Each structure stands twice: as structure tokens, then as C-alpha cells.
PDB file of C-alpha atoms in Angstrom:
ATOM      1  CA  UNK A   1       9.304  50.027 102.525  1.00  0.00           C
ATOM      2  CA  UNK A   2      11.910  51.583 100.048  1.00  0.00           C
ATOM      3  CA  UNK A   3      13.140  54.212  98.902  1.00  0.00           C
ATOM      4  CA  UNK A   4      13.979  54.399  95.167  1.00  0.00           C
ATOM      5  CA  UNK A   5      15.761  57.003  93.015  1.00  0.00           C
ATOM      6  CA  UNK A   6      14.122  56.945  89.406  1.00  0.00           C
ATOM      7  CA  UNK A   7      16.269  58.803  86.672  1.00  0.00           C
ATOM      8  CA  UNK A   8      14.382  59.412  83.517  1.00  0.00           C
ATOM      9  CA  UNK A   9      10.970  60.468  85.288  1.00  0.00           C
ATOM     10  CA  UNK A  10      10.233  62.351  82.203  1.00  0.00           C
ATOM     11  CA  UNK A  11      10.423  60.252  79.164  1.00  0.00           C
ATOM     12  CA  UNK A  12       8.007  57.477  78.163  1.00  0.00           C
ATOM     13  CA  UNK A  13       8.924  54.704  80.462  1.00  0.00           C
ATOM     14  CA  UNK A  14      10.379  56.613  83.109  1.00  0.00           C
ATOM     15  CA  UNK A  15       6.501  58.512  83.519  1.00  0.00           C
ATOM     16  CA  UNK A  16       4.920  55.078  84.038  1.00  0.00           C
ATOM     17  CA  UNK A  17       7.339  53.999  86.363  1.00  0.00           C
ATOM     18  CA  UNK A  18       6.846  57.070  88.504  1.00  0.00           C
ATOM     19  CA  UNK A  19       2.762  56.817  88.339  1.00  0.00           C
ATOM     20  CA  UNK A  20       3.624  53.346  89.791  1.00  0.00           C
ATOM     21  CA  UNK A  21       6.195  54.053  92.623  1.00  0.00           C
ATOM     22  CA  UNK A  22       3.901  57.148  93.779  1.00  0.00           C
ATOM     23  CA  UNK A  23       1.032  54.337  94.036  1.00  0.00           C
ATOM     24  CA  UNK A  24       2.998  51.612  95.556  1.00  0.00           C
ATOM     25  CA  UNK A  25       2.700  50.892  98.906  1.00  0.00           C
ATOM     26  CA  UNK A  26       6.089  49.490  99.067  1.00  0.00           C
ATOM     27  CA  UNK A  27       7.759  52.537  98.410  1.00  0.00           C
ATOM     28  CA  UNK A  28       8.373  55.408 101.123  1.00  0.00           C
ATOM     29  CA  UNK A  29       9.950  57.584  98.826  1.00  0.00           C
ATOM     30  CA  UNK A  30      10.969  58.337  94.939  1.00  0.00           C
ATOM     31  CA  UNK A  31      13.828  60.700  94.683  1.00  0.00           C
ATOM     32  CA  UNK A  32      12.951  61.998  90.696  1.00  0.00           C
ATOM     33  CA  UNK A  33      16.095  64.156  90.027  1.00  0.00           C
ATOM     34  CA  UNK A  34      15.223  66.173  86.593  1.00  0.00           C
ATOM     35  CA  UNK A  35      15.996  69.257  84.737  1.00  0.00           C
ATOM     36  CA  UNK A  36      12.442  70.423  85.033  1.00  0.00           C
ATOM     37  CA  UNK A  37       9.757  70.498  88.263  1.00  0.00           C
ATOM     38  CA  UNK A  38       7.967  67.372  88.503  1.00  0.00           C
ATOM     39  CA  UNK A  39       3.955  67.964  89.642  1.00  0.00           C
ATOM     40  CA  UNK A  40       4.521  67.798  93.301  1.00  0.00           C
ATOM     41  CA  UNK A  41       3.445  64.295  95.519  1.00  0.00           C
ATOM     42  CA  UNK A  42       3.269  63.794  99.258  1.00  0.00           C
ATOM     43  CA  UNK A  43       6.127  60.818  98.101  1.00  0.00           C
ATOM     44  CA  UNK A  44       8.080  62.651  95.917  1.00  0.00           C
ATOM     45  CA  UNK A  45      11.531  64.600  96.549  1.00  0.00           C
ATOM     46  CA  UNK A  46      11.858  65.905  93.342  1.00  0.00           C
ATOM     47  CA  UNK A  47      16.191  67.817  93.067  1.00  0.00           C
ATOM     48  CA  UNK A  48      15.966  69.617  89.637  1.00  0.00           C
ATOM     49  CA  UNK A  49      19.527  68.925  88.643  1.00  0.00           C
ATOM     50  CA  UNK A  50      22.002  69.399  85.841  1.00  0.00           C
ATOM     51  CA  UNK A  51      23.480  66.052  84.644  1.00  0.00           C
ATOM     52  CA  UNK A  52      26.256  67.144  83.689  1.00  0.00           C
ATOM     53  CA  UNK A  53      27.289  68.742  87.136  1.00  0.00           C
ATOM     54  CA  UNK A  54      25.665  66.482  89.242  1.00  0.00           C
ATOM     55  CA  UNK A  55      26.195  66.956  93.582  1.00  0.00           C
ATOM     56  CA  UNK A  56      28.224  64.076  94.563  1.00  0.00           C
ATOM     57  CA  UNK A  57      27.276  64.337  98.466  1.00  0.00           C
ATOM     58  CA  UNK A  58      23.801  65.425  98.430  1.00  0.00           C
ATOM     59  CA  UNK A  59      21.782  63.633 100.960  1.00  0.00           C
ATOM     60  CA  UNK A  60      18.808  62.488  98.475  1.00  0.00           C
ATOM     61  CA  UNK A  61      21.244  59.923  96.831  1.00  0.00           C
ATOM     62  CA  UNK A  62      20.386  57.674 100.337  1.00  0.00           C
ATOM     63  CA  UNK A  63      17.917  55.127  98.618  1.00  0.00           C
ATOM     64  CA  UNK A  64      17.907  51.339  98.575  1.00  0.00           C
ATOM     65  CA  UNK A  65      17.552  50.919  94.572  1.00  0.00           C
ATOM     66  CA  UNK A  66      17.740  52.904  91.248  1.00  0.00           C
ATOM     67  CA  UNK A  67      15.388  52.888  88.851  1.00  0.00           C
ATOM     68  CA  UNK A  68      17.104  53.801  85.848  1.00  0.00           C
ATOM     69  CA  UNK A  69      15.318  54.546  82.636  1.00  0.00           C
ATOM     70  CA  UNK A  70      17.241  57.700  81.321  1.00  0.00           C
ATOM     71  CA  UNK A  71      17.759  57.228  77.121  1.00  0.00           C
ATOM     72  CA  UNK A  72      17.071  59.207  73.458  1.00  0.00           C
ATOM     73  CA  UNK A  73      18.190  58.495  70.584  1.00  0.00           C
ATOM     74  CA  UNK A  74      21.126  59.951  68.339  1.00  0.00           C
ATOM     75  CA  UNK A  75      18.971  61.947  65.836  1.00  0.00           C
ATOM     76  CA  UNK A  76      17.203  63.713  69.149  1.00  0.00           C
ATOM     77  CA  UNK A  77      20.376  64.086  71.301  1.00  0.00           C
ATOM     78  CA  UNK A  78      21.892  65.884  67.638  1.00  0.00           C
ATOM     79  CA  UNK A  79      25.302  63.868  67.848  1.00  0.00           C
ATOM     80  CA  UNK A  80      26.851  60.081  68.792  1.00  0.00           C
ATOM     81  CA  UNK A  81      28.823  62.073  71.714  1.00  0.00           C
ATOM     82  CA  UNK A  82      25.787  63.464  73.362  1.00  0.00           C
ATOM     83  CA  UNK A  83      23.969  60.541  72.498  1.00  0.00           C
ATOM     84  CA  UNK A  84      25.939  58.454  74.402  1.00  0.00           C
ATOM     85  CA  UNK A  85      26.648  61.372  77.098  1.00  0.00           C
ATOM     86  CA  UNK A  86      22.868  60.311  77.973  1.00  0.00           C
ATOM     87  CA  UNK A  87      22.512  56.762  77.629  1.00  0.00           C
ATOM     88  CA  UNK A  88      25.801  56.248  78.997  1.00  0.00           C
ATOM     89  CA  UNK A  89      27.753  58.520  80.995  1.00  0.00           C
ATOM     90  CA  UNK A  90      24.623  59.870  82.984  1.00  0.00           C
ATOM     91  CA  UNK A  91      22.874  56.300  84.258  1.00  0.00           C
ATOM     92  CA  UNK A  92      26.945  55.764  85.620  1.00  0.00           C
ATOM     93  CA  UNK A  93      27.400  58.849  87.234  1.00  0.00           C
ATOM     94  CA  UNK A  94      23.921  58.397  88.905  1.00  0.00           C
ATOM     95  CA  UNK A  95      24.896  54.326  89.805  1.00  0.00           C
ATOM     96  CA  UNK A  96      28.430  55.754  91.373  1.00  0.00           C
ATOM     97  CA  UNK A  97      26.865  58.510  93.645  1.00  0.00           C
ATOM     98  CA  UNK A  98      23.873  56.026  94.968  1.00  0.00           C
ATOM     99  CA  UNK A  99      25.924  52.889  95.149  1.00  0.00           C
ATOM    100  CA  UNK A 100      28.594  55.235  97.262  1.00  0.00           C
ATOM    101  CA  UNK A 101      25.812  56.152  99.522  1.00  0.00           C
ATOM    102  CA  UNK A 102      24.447  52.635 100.187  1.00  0.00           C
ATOM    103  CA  UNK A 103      22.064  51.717  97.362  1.00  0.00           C
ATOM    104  CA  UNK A 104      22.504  47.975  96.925  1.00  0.00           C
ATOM    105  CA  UNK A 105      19.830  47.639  93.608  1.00  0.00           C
ATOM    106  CA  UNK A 106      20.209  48.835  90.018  1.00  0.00           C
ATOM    107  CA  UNK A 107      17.558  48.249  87.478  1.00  0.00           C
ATOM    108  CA  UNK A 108      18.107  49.844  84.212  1.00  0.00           C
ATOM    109  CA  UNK A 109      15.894  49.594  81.094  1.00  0.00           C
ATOM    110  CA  UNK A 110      18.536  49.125  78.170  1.00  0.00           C
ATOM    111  CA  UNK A 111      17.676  47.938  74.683  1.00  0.00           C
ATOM    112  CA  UNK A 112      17.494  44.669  72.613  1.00  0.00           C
ATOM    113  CA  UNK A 113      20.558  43.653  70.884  1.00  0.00           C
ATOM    114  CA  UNK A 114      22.904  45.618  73.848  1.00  0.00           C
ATOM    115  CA  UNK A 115      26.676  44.019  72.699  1.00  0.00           C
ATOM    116  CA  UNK A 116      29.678  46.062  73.778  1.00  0.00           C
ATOM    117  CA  UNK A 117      31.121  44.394  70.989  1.00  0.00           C
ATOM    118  CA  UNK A 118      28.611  45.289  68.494  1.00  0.00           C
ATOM    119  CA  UNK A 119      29.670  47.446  65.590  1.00  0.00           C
ATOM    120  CA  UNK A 120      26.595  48.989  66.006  1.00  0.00           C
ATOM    121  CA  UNK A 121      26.984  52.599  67.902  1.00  0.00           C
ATOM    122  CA  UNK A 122      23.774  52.020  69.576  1.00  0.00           C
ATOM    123  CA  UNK A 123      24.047  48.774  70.679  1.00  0.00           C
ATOM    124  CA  UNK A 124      27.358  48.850  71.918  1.00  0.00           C
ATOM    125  CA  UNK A 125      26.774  52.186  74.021  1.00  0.00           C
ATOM    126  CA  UNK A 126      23.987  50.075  75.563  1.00  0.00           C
ATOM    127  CA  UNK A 127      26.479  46.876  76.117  1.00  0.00           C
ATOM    128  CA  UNK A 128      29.101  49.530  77.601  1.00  0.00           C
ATOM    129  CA  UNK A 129      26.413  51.239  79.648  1.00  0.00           C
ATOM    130  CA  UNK A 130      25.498  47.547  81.077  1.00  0.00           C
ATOM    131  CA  UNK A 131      29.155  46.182  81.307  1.00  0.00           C
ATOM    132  CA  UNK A 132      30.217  49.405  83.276  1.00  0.00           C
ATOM    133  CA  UNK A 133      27.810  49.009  85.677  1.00  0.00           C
ATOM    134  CA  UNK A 134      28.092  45.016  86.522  1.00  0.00           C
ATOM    135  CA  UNK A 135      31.474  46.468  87.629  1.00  0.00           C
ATOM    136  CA  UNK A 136      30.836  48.755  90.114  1.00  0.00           C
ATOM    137  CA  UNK A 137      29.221  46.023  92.910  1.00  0.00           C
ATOM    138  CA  UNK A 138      25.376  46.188  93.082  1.00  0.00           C
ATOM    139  CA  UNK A 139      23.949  43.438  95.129  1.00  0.00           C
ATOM    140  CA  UNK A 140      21.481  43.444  92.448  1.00  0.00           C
ATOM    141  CA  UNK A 141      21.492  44.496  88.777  1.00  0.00           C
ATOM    142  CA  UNK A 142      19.172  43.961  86.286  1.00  0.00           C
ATOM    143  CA  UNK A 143      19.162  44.752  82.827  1.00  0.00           C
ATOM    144  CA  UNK A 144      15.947  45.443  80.672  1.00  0.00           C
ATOM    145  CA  UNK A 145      16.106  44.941  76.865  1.00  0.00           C
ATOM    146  CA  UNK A 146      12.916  45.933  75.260  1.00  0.00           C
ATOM    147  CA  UNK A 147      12.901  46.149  71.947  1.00  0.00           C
ATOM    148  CA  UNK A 148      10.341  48.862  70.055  1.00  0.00           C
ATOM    149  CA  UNK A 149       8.615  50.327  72.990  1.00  0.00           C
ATOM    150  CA  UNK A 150       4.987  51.187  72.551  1.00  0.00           C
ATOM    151  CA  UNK A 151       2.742  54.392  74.042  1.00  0.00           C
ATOM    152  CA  UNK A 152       2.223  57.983  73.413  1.00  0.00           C
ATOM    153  CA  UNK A 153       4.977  60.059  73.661  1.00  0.00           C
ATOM    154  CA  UNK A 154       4.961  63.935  73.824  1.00  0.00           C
ATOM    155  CA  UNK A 155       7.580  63.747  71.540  1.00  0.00           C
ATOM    156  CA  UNK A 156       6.505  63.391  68.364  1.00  0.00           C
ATOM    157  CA  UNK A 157       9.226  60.714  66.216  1.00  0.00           C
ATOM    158  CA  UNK A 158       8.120  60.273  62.764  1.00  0.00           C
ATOM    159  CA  UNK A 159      10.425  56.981  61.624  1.00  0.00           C
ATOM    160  CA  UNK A 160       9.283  55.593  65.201  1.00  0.00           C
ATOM    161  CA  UNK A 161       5.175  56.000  64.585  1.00  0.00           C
ATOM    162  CA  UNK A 162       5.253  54.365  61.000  1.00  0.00           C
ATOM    163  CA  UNK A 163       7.565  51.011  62.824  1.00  0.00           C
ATOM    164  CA  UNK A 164       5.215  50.710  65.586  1.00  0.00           C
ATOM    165  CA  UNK A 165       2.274  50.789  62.927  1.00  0.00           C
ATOM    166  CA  UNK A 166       4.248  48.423  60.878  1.00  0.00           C
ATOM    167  CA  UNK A 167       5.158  46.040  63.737  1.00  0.00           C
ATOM    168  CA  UNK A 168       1.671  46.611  65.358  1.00  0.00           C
ATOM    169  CA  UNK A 169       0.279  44.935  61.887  1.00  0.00           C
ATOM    170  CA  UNK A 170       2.803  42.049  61.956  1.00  0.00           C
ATOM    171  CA  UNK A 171       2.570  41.442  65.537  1.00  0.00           C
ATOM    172  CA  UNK A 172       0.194  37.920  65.623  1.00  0.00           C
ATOM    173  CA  UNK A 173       2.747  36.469  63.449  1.00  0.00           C
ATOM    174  CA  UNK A 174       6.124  37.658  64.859  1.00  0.00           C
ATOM    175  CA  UNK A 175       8.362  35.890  66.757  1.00  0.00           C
ATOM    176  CA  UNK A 176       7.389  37.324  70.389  1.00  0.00           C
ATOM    177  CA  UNK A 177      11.227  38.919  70.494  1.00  0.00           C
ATOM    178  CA  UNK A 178      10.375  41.727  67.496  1.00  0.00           C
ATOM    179  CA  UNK A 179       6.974  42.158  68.947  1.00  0.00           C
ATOM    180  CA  UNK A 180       6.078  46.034  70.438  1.00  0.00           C
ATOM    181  CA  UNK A 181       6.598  46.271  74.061  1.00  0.00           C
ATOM    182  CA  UNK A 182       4.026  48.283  76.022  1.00  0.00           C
ATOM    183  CA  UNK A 183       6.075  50.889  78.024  1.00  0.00           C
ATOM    184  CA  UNK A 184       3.599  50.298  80.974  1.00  0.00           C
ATOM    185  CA  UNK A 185       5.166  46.141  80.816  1.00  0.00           C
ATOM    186  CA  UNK A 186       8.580  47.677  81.210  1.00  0.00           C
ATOM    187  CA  UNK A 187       7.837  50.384  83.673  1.00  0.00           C
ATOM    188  CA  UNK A 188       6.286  47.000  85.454  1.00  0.00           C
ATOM    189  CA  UNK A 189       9.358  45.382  85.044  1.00  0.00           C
ATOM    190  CA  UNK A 190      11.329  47.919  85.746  1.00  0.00           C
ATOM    191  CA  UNK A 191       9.906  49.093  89.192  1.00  0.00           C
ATOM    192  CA  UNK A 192       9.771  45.240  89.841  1.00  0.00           C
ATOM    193  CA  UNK A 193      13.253  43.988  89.676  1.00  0.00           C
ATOM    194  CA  UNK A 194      14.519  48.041  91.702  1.00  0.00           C
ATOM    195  CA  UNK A 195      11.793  46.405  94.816  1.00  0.00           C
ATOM    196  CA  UNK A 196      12.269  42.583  94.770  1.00  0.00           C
ATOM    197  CA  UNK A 197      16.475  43.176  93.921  1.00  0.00           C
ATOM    198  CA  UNK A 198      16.761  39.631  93.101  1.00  0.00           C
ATOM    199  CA  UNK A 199      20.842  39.355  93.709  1.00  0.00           C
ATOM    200  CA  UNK A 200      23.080  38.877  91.446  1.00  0.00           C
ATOM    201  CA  UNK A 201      23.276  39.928  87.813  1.00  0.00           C
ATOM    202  CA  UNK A 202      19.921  40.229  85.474  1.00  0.00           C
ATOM    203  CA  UNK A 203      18.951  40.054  81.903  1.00  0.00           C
ATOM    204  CA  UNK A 204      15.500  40.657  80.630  1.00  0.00           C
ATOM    205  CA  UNK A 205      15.046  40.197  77.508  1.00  0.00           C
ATOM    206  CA  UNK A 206      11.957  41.511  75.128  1.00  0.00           C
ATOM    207  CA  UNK A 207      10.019  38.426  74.890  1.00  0.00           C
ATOM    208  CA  UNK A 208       9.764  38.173  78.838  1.00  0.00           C
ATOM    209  CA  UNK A 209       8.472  41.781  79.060  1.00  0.00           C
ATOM    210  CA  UNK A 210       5.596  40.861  76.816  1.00  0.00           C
ATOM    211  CA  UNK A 211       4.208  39.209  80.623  1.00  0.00           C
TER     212      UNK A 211
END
């Protein structure tokens, strides 16, 4: 069995992928590190944790894979810098400390369209945030890129509810890459490729998360 660290327990993907791991027989553990209590589970070690200050030699950063699916988006983080603070800086810091502690494994749930040459801001923090971490020598990476994830959130995004309505309408006749991706696929995926660790270097793209 295996132990996993998930970051992003809290968000949309991240709380499907946790309901999974706690079910899973083939996980011993899921270290959830947050910035708020999780509800406690004979499986989980849950450190609450600032990001930002996070403790390079604490013992729960002994897993076997990450599970990475920390994110937000630039109007909610308020600014590009602490947008990409999130989507980029933290998943690295938390790849470092495991990797330097044995974890072989990183799965990571990016986005569709990740370029680090993109002029996009977006898409090239997510083509950084993947580049930067094919560098530091996981056995296994892969690299999720859903596209417009679908499920309810507990935080409420107005632009994002009228596209997934939109794209819900159009999806029998879109091209299966554009389509709305079920967060409970990716949290599948996700969990997935952090147990089987498939070596070598991963890209999923949307289509293949549709199953």
C-alpha cells in the first residue's frame, strides 16, 4: 500500500480525490496538509500548515507519491503574483520537500493549453509550474490538463457557472477537447497516475479525462 500526500484537499478536485484515497484500499495513508482542519479519518494525518512557511524536515513529507491539485484563479487570488504564488511556487515547494524525503511520484492536475511560452499569464504559469517540476527527478510525473472542470463548488464564480451552462449546451457537438470535465474524472485520474506512477514523464490531456 501507499502513502500519498494530497495538496489542495480543499478545493473542487482536490475533495474528490481525498473521498477516494480515504476509500482506497491501496492507500495506507493521505498526508492532507491545509490551512484549515480537515474532518478527521482513521487514514488521514491531516498538518494544518502555512504555505508560505512551510517545515522543510517534518516527518509527514515520507510518502511514495504527491497528489497535487492546489490552483485558483487570478481574480480569486486578487493579483498575477499571488496567483501564481499558488499555482506555482506552492505545488514546487511541496515537490522539493517530498522528493527530498523519498517520494518517487508526482501527479499534478494543471490546465489545458499549459505553454511556458504562452503569452498567456495563465497558461504559461501552468507550463512553468510543469517544466519546473520535470526538472527536479521524479521517477514518475504526470501532468493533468483538464480544461473547464465541472461540479459544485462552495465557491460561488459567476463568469465560471454561465461557461459551464454554455459548454454544457454545446457539449454533443464539441470537439471532445472543449468539452466540461467532471472533477470526479480528474480526481480519478489524478489519484490514478500518484498509485500506478507509470515512469517517466506524463501528459493528460482533456479529451482522455472524458474516460
Amino acid at each position: 500500500m501507499t502513502r500519498v500526500l494530497l495538496a489542495g484537499a480543499t478545493g473542487l478536485v482536490g475533495e474528490a480525490t481525498l473521498r477516494r484515497a480515504l476509500a482506497s484500499p491501496r492507500v495506507q495513508q493521505v498526508v492532507a496538509p491545509t490551512r484549515r482542519p480537515l474532518t478527521p479519518h482513521p487514514k488521514l494525518l491531516n498538518p494544518v500548515v502555512d504555505f508560505d512557511a512551510l517545515p522543510a524536515d517534518a516527518e509527514w513529507w515520507r510518502v511514495d507519491a504527491v497528489a497535487c491539485a492546489l490552483g485558483t484563479t487570478i481574480r480569486d487570488a486578487g493579483s498575477q503574483e499571488a496567483f501564481r504564488r499558488v499555482d506555482h511556487d506552492y505545488p514546487l515547494a511541496i515537490a522539493r520537500h517530498a522528493h527530498a524525503h523519498g517520494a518517487t511520484t508526482f501527479a499534478l492536475v494543471s490546465a489545458m493549453g499549459a505553454d511556458a511560452r504562452s503569452r498567456i499569464f495563465y497558461s504559461r504559469t501552468k507550463g512553468d509550474v510543469e517544466e519546473n517540476l520535470a526538472g527536479i527527478g521524479f521517477t514518475s510525473l504526470s501532468l493533468l490538463r483538464p480544461g473547464l472542470l465541472g461540479g459544485v463548488r462552495t465557491q460561488h464564480r459567476g463568469g465560471e457557472r454561465i461557461a459551464l451552462r454554455v459548454m454544457g449546451a454545446l457539449d454533443a457537438v464539441l470537439p471532445a477537447r472543449y468539452r466540461v470535465v467532471p472533477a470526479e474524472r480528474v480526481a480519478e485520474a489524478l489519484l490514478k497516475a500518484a498509485l500506478d506512477a507509470p515512469p517517466g514523464r506524463h501528459i493528460i490531456p482533456s479529451e482522455r479525462l472524458l474516460g
